[in-house]
Short mmCIF file of C-alpha atoms (C1' of nucleotides) in Angstrom, two decimals:
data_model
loop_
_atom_site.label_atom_id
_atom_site.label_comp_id
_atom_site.label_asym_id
_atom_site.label_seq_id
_atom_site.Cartn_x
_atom_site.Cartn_y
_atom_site.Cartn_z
CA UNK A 1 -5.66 4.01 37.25
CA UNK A 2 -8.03 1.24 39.09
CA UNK A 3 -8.79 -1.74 38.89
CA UNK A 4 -11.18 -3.96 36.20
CA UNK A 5 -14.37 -3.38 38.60
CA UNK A 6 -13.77 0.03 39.04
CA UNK A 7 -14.09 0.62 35.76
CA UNK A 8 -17.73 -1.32 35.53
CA UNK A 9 -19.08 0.93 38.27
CA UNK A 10 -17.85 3.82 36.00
CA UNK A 11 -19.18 2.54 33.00
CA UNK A 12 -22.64 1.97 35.08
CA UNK A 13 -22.25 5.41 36.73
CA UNK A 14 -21.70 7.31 33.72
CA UNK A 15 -25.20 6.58 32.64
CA UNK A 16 -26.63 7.29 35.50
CA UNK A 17 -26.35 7.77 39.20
CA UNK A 18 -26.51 4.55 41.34
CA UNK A 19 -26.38 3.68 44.98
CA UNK A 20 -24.08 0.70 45.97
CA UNK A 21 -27.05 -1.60 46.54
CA UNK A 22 -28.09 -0.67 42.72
CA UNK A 23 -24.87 -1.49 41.55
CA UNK A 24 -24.36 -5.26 43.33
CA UNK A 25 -27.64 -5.37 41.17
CA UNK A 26 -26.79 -4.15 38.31
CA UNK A 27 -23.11 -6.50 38.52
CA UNK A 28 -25.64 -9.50 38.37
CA UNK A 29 -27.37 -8.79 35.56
CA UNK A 30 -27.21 -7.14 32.78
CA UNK A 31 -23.28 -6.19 33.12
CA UNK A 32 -23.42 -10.13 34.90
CA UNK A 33 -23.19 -11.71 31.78
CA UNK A 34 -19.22 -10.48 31.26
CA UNK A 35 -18.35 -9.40 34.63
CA UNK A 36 -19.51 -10.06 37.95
CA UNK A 37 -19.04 -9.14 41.75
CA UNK A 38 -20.73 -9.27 45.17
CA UNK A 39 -21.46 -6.64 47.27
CA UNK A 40 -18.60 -7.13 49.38
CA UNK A 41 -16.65 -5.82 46.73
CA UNK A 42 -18.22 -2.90 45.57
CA UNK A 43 -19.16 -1.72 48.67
CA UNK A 44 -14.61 -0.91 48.81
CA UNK A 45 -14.24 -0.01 45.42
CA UNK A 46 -16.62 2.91 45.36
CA UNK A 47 -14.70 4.25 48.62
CA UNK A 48 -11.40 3.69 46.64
CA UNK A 49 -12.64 5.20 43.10
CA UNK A 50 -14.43 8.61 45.60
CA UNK A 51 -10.42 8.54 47.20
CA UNK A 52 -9.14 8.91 43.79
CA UNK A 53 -11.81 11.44 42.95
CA UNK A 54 -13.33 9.72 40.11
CA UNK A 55 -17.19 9.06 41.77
CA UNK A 56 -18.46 11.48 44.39
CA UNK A 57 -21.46 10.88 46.48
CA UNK A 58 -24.46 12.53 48.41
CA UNK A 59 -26.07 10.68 51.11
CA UNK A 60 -29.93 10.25 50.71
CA UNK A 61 -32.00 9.90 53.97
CA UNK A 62 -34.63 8.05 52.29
CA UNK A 63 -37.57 5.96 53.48
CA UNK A 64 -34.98 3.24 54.44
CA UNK A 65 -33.69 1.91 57.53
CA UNK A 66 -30.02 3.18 56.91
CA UNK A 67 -28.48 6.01 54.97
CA UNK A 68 -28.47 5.60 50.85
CA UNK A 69 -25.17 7.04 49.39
CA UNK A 70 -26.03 7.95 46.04
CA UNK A 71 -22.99 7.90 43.84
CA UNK A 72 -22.07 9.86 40.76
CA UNK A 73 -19.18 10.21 38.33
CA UNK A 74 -16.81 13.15 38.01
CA UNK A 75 -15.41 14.77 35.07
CA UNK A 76 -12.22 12.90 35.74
CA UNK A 77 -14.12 9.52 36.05
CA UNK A 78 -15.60 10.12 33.12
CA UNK A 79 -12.48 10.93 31.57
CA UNK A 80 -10.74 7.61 32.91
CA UNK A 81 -13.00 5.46 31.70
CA UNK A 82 -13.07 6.90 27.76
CA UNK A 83 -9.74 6.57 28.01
CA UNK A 84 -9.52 2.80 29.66
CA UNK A 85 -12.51 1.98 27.28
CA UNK A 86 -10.34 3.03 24.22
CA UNK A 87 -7.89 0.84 24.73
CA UNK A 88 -7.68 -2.99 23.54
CA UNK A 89 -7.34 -5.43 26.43
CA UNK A 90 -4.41 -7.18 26.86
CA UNK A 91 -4.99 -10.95 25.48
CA UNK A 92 -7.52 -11.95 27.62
CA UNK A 93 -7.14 -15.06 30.09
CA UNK A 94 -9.47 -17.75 28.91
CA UNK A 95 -10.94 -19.67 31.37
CA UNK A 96 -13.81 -22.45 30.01
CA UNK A 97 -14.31 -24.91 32.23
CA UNK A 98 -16.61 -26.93 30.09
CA UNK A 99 -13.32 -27.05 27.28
CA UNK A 100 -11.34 -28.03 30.03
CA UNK A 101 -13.64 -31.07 30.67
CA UNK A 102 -14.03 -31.65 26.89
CA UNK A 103 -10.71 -32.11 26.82
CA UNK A 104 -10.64 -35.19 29.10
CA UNK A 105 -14.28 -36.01 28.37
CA UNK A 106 -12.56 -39.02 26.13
CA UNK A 107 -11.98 -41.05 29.96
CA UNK A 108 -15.83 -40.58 29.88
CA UNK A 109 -18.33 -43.28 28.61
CA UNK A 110 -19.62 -41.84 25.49
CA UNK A 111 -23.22 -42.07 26.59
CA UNK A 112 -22.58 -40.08 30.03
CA UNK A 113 -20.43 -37.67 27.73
CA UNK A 114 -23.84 -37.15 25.58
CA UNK A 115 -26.04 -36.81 28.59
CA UNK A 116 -23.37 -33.69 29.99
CA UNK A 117 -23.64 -32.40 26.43
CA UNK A 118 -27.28 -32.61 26.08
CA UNK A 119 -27.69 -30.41 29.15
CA UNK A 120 -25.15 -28.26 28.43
CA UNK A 121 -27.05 -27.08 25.00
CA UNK A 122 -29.89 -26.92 27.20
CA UNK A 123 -28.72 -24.58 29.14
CA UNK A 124 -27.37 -22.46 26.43
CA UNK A 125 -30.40 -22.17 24.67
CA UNK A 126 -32.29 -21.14 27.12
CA UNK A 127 -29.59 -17.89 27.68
CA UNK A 128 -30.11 -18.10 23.94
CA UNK A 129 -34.37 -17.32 23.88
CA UNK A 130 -33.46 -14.95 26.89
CA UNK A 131 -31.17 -12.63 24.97
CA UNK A 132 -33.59 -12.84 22.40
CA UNK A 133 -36.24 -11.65 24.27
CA UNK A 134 -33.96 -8.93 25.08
CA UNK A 135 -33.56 -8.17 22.00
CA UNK A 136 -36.97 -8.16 20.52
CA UNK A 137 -37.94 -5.69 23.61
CA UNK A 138 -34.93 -3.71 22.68
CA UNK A 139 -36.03 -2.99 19.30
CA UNK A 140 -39.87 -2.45 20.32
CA UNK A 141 -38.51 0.51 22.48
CA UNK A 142 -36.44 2.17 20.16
CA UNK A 143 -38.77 0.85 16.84
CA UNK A 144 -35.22 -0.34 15.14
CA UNK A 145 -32.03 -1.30 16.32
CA UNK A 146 -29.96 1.79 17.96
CA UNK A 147 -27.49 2.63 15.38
CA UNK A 148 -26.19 6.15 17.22
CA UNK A 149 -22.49 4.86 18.73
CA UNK A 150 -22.20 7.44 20.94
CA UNK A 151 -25.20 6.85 22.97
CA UNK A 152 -25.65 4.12 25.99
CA UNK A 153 -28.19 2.10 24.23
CA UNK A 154 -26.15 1.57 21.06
CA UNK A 155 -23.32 0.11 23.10
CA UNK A 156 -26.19 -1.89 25.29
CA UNK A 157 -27.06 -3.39 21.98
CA UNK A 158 -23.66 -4.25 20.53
CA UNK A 159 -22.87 -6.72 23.61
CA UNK A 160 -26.81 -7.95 23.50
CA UNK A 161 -25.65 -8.91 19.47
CA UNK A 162 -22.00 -10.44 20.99
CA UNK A 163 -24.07 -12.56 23.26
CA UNK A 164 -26.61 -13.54 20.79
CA UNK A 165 -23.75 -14.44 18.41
CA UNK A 166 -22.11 -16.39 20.92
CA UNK A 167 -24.65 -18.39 21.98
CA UNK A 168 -25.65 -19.62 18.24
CA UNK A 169 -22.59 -20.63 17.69
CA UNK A 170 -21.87 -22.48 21.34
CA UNK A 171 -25.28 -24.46 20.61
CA UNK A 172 -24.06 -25.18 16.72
CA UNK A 173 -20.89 -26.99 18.41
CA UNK A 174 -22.97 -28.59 20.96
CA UNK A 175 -24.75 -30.20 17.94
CA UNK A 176 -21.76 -31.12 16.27
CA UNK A 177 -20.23 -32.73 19.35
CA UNK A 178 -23.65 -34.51 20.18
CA UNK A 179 -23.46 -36.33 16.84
CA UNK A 180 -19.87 -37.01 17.22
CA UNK A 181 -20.55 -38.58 20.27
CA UNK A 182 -23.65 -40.56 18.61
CA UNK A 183 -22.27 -42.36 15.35
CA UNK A 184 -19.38 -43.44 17.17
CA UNK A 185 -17.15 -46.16 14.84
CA UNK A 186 -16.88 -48.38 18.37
CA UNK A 187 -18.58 -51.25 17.17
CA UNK B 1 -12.27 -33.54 44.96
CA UNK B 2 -10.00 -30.98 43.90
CA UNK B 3 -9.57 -27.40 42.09
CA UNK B 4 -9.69 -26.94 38.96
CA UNK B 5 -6.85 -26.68 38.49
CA UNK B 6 -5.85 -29.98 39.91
CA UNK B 7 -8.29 -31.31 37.55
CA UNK B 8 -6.15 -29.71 34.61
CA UNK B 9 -3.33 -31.63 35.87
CA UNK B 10 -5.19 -34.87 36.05
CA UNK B 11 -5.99 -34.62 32.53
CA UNK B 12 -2.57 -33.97 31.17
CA UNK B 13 -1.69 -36.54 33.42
CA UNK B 14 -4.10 -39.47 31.99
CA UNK B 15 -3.05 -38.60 28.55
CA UNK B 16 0.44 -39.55 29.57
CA UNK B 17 3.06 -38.80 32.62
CA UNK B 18 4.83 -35.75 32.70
CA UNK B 19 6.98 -33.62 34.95
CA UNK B 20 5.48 -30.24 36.74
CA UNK B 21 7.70 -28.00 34.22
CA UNK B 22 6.14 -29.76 31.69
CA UNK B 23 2.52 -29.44 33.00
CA UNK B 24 3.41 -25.89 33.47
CA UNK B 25 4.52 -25.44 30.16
CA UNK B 26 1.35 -27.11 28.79
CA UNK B 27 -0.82 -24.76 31.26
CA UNK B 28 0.41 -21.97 28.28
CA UNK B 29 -0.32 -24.19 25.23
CA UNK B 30 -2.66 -26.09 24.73
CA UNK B 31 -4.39 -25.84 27.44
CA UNK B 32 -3.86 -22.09 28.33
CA UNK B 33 -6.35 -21.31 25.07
CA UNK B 34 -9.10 -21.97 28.34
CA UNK B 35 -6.90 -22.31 31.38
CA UNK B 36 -4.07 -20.70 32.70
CA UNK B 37 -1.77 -21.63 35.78
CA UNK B 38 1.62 -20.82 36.57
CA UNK B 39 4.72 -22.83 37.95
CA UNK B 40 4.14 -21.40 41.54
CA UNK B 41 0.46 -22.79 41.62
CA UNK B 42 1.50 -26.27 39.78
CA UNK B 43 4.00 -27.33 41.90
CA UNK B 44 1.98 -26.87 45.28
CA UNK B 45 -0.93 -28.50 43.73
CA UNK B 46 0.86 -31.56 42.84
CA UNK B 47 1.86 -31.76 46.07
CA UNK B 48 -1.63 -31.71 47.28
CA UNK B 49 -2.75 -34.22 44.37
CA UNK B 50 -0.38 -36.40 45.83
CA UNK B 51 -2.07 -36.06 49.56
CA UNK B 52 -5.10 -37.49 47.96
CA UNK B 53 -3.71 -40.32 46.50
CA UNK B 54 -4.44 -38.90 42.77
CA UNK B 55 -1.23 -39.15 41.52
CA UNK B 56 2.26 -40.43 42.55
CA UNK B 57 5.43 -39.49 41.23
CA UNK B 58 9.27 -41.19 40.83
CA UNK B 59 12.42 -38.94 41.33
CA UNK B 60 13.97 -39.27 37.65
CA UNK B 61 18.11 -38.14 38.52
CA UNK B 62 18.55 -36.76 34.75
CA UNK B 63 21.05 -34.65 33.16
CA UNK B 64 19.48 -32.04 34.86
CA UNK B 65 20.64 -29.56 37.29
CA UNK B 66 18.35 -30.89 40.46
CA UNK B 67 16.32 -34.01 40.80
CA UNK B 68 13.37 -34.25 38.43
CA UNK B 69 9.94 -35.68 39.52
CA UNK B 70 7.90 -37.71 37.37
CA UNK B 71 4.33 -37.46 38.31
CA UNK B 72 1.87 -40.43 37.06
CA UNK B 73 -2.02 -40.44 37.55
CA UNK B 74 -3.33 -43.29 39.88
CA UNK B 75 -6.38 -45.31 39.07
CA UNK B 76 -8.18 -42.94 41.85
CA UNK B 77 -7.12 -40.28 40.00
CA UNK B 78 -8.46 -40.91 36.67
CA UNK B 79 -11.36 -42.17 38.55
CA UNK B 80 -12.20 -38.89 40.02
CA UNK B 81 -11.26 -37.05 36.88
CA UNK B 82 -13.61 -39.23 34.69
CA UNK B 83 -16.43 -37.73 37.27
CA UNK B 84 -15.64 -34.60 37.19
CA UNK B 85 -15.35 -34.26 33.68
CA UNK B 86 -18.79 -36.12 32.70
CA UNK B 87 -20.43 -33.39 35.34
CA UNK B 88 -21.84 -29.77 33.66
CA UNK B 89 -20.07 -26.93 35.05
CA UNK B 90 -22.46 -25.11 36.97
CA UNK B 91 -22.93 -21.55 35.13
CA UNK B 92 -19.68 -20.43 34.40
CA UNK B 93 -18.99 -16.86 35.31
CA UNK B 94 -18.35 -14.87 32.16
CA UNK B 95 -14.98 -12.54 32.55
CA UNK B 96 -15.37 -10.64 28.90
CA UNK B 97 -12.89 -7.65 29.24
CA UNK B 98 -13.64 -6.87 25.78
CA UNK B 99 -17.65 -6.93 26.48
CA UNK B 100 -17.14 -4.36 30.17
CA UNK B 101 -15.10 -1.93 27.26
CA UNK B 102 -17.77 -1.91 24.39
CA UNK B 103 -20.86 -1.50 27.20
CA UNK B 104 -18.88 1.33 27.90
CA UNK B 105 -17.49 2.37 23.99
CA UNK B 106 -19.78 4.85 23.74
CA UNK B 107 -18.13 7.40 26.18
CA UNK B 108 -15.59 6.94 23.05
CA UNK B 109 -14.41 8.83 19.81
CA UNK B 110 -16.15 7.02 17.49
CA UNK B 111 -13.02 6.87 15.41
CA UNK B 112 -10.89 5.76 18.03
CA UNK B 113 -13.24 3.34 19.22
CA UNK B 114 -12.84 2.15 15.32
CA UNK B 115 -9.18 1.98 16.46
CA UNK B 116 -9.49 -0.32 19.45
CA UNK B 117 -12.05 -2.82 17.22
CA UNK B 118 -9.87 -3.24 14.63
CA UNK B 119 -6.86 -3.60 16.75
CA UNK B 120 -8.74 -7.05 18.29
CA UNK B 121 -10.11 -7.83 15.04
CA UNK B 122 -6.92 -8.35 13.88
CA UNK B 123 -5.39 -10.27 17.27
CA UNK B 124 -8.68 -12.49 16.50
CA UNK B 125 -7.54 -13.18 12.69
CA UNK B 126 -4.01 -13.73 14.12
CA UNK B 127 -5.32 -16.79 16.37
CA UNK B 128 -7.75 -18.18 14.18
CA UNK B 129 -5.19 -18.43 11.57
CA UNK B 130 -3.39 -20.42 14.39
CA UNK B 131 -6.06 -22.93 15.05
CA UNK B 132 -6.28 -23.54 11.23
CA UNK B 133 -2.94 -24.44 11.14
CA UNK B 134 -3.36 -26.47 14.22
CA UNK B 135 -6.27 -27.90 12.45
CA UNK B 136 -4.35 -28.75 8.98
CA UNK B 137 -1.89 -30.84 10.84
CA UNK B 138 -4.16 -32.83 12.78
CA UNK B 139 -5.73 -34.06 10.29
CA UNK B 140 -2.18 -34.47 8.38
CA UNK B 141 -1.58 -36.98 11.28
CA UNK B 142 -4.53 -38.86 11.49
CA UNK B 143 -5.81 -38.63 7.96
CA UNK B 144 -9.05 -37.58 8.60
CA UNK B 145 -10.57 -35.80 11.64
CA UNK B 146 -10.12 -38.29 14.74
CA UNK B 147 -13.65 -39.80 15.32
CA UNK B 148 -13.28 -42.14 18.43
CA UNK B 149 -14.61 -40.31 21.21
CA UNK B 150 -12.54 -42.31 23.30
CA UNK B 151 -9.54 -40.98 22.37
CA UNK B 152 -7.30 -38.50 23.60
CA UNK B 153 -7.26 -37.46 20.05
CA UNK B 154 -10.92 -36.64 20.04
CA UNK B 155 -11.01 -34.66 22.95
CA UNK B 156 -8.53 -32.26 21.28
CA UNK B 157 -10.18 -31.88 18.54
CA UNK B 158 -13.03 -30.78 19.91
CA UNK B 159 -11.37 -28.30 21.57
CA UNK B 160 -10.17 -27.24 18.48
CA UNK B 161 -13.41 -27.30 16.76
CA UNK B 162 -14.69 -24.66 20.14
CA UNK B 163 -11.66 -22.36 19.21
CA UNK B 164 -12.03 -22.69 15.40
CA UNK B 165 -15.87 -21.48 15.42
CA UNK B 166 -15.43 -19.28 18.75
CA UNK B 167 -12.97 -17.10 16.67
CA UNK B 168 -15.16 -17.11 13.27
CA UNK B 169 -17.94 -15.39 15.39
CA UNK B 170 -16.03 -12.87 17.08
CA UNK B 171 -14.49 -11.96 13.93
CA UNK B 172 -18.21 -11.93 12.26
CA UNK B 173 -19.18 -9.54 15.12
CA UNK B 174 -16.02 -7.34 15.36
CA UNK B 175 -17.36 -6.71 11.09
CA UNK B 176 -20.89 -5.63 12.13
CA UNK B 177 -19.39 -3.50 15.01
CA UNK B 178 -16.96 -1.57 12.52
CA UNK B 179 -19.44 -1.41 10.28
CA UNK B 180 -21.68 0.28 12.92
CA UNK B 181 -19.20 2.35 13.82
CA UNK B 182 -18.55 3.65 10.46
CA UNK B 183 -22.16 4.56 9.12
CA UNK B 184 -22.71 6.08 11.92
CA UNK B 185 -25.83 8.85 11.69
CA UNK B 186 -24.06 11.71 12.97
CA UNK B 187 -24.12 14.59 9.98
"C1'" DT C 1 -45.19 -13.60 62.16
"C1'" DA C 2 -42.05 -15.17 58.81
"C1'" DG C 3 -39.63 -13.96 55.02
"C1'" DC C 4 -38.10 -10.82 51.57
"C1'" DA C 5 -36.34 -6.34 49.74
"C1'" DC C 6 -33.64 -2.64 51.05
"C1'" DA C 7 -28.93 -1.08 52.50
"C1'" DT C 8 -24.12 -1.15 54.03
"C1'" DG C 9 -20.22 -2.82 55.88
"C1'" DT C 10 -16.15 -6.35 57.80
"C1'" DA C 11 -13.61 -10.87 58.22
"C1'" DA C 12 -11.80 -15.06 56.72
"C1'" DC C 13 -10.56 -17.64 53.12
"C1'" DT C 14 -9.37 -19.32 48.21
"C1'" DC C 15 -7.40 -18.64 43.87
"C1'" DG C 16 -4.03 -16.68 40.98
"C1'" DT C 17 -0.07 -13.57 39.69
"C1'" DT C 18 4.47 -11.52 40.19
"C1'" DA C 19 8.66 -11.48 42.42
"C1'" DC C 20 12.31 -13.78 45.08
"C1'" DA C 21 15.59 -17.65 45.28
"C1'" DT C 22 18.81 -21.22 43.45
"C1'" DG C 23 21.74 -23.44 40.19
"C1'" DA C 24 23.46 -26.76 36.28
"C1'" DT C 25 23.61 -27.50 31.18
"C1'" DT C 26 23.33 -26.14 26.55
"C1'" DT C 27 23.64 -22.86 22.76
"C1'" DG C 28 25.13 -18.62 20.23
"C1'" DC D 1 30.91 -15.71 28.49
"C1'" DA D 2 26.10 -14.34 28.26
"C1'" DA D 3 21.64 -15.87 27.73
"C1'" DA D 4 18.17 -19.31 27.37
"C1'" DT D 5 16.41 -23.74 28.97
"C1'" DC D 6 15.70 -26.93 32.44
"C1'" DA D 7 13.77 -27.55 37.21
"C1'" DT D 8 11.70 -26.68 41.69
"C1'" DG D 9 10.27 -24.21 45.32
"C1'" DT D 10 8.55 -19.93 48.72
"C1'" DA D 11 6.73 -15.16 49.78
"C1'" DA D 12 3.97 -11.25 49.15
"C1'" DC D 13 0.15 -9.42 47.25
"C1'" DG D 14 -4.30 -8.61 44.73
"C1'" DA D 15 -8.77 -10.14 43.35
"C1'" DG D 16 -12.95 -12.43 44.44
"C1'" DT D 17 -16.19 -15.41 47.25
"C1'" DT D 18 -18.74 -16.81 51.31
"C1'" DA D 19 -19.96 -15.95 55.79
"C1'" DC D 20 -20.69 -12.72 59.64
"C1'" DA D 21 -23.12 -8.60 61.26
"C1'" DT D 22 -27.06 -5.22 61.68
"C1'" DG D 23 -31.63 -3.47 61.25
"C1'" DT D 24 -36.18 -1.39 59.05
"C1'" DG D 25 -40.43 -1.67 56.38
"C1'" DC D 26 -43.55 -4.24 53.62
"C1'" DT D 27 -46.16 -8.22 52.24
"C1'" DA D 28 -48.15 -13.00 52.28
#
DNA sequence: TAGCACATGTAACTCGTTACATGATTTG
DNA sequence: CAAATCATGTAACGAGTTACATGTGCTA
């Protein structure tokens, strides 16, 4: 019914009213950390998803230099994106760049090859202690972990817990790797 | 340098030299499990590889229907793909389909959202059982688990290793989800 | 007074997919 | 003899990014 981005400005709209400039925020972070776009593109999308009646609008003449269109989701937006939500994606299209470098990180002197690695875990745990944070401030709101499915926070939470996951894991391999690359039988 | 994807090419081309139907029939497996491409980007960007000196390639007049070319990597191309490759990629953006759906599972039937996780658990089991097998006879080959990380070999296995404990995790999560999903606190 | 946050839009370009186009050889 | 495999290329289109464009109000 529209495209992938349409249905992450439904998803953010169905919890509550946005303005574009919100939602180029919002696609940044949190919803950033699975899917991403720039202004540029939302800014199109929200005209095509009010053409197809699933967002509506009402423009605000705030304190701002311009015009604020604040949008909002129909009944038949929210109805398209249960339905699109229900549904199992289609085997996703992988793209990793860092496996793609792994893979020919063998041309590599194994000491550069650490110092990539070594970075690279860096990196990820820092996303790692960010998510946590997340997390911990997460649960101090709610006092434990939202366990309702069919409220906004509970799905918030399961991709916080995906992301954590992830994360522990990508660092584990890092560390595996690292060592690989360390006691090395070249002699 | 180059794309990406013209770094994809140069690393199935320093493993050893191959023809663009075979590249492009390597872009599905193995290296489609984190990068995709097909024939009508390959053959272009071998062209272009070929405009930077990167690789070179003989006209082989087979059995086949129409002249096939025989790309090899040039010592400027393995030079720039050793570069690339021992350089972090600079945060990856994060495409999760999956991840856009769950943020947004909550708009959802809790019992058909049961549906959808299930469905993807089991696509997960489907491939990890795939990478185990992949797993089994590389080590049938070599023994034991290749340990020069300046082998071709290596690389692959590492690769492997990503996929193998990528899969375990989303597995472990898709559990807790259903699990979730199942007690959930509505009377 | 310089820069940032707010606020929306268009244009040019790259990357990637699907469809169009051709045609010989092998296999069921 | 029909279909799959081998083998290479172009065209049209969609998705996404960066740059271009405009302009106010607040803060350091």
């Amino acid at each position: 019914m529209c495209s992938t981005l349409g249905y992450a400005l439904l998803g953010l709209l169905a919890r509550q009213p946005r303005t574009g400039y919100e939602l180029t925020q919002l696609l940044r972070a949190p919803i950033g950390y699975y899917w991403t776009a720039s202004h540029s593109q939302v800014y199109p999308e929200l005209a095509a998803l009010e053409a197809d009646k699933l967002v509506g609008h009402r423009v605000i003449v705030g304190p701002g230099p311009r015009d604020t269109k604040r949008y909002r989701i129909t009944a038949a937006g929210r109805r398209a994106l249960a339905t699109w939500a229900a549904r199992r994606p289609d085997t996703t299209v992988n793209r990793d760049e860092l496996m793609l470098k792994v893979y020919s990180l063998w041309t590599v002197d194994p000491t550069r090859a650490r110092e990539m690695i070594v970075a690279q875990r860096e990196a990820d745990a820092a996303t790692l202690l960010h998510y946590q944070r997340m997390e911990r401030s997460m649960r101090q709101e709610h006092g434990r972990a939202p366990a309702d499915p069919t409220t906004p926070e509970f799905s918030s939470y399961a991709t916080l817990r995906r992301g954590l996951s992830f994360q522990t894991h990508v660092i584990a391999w890092c560390d595996w790797l690292l060592d690989a690359l360390t006691t090395t039988p070249r002699v």
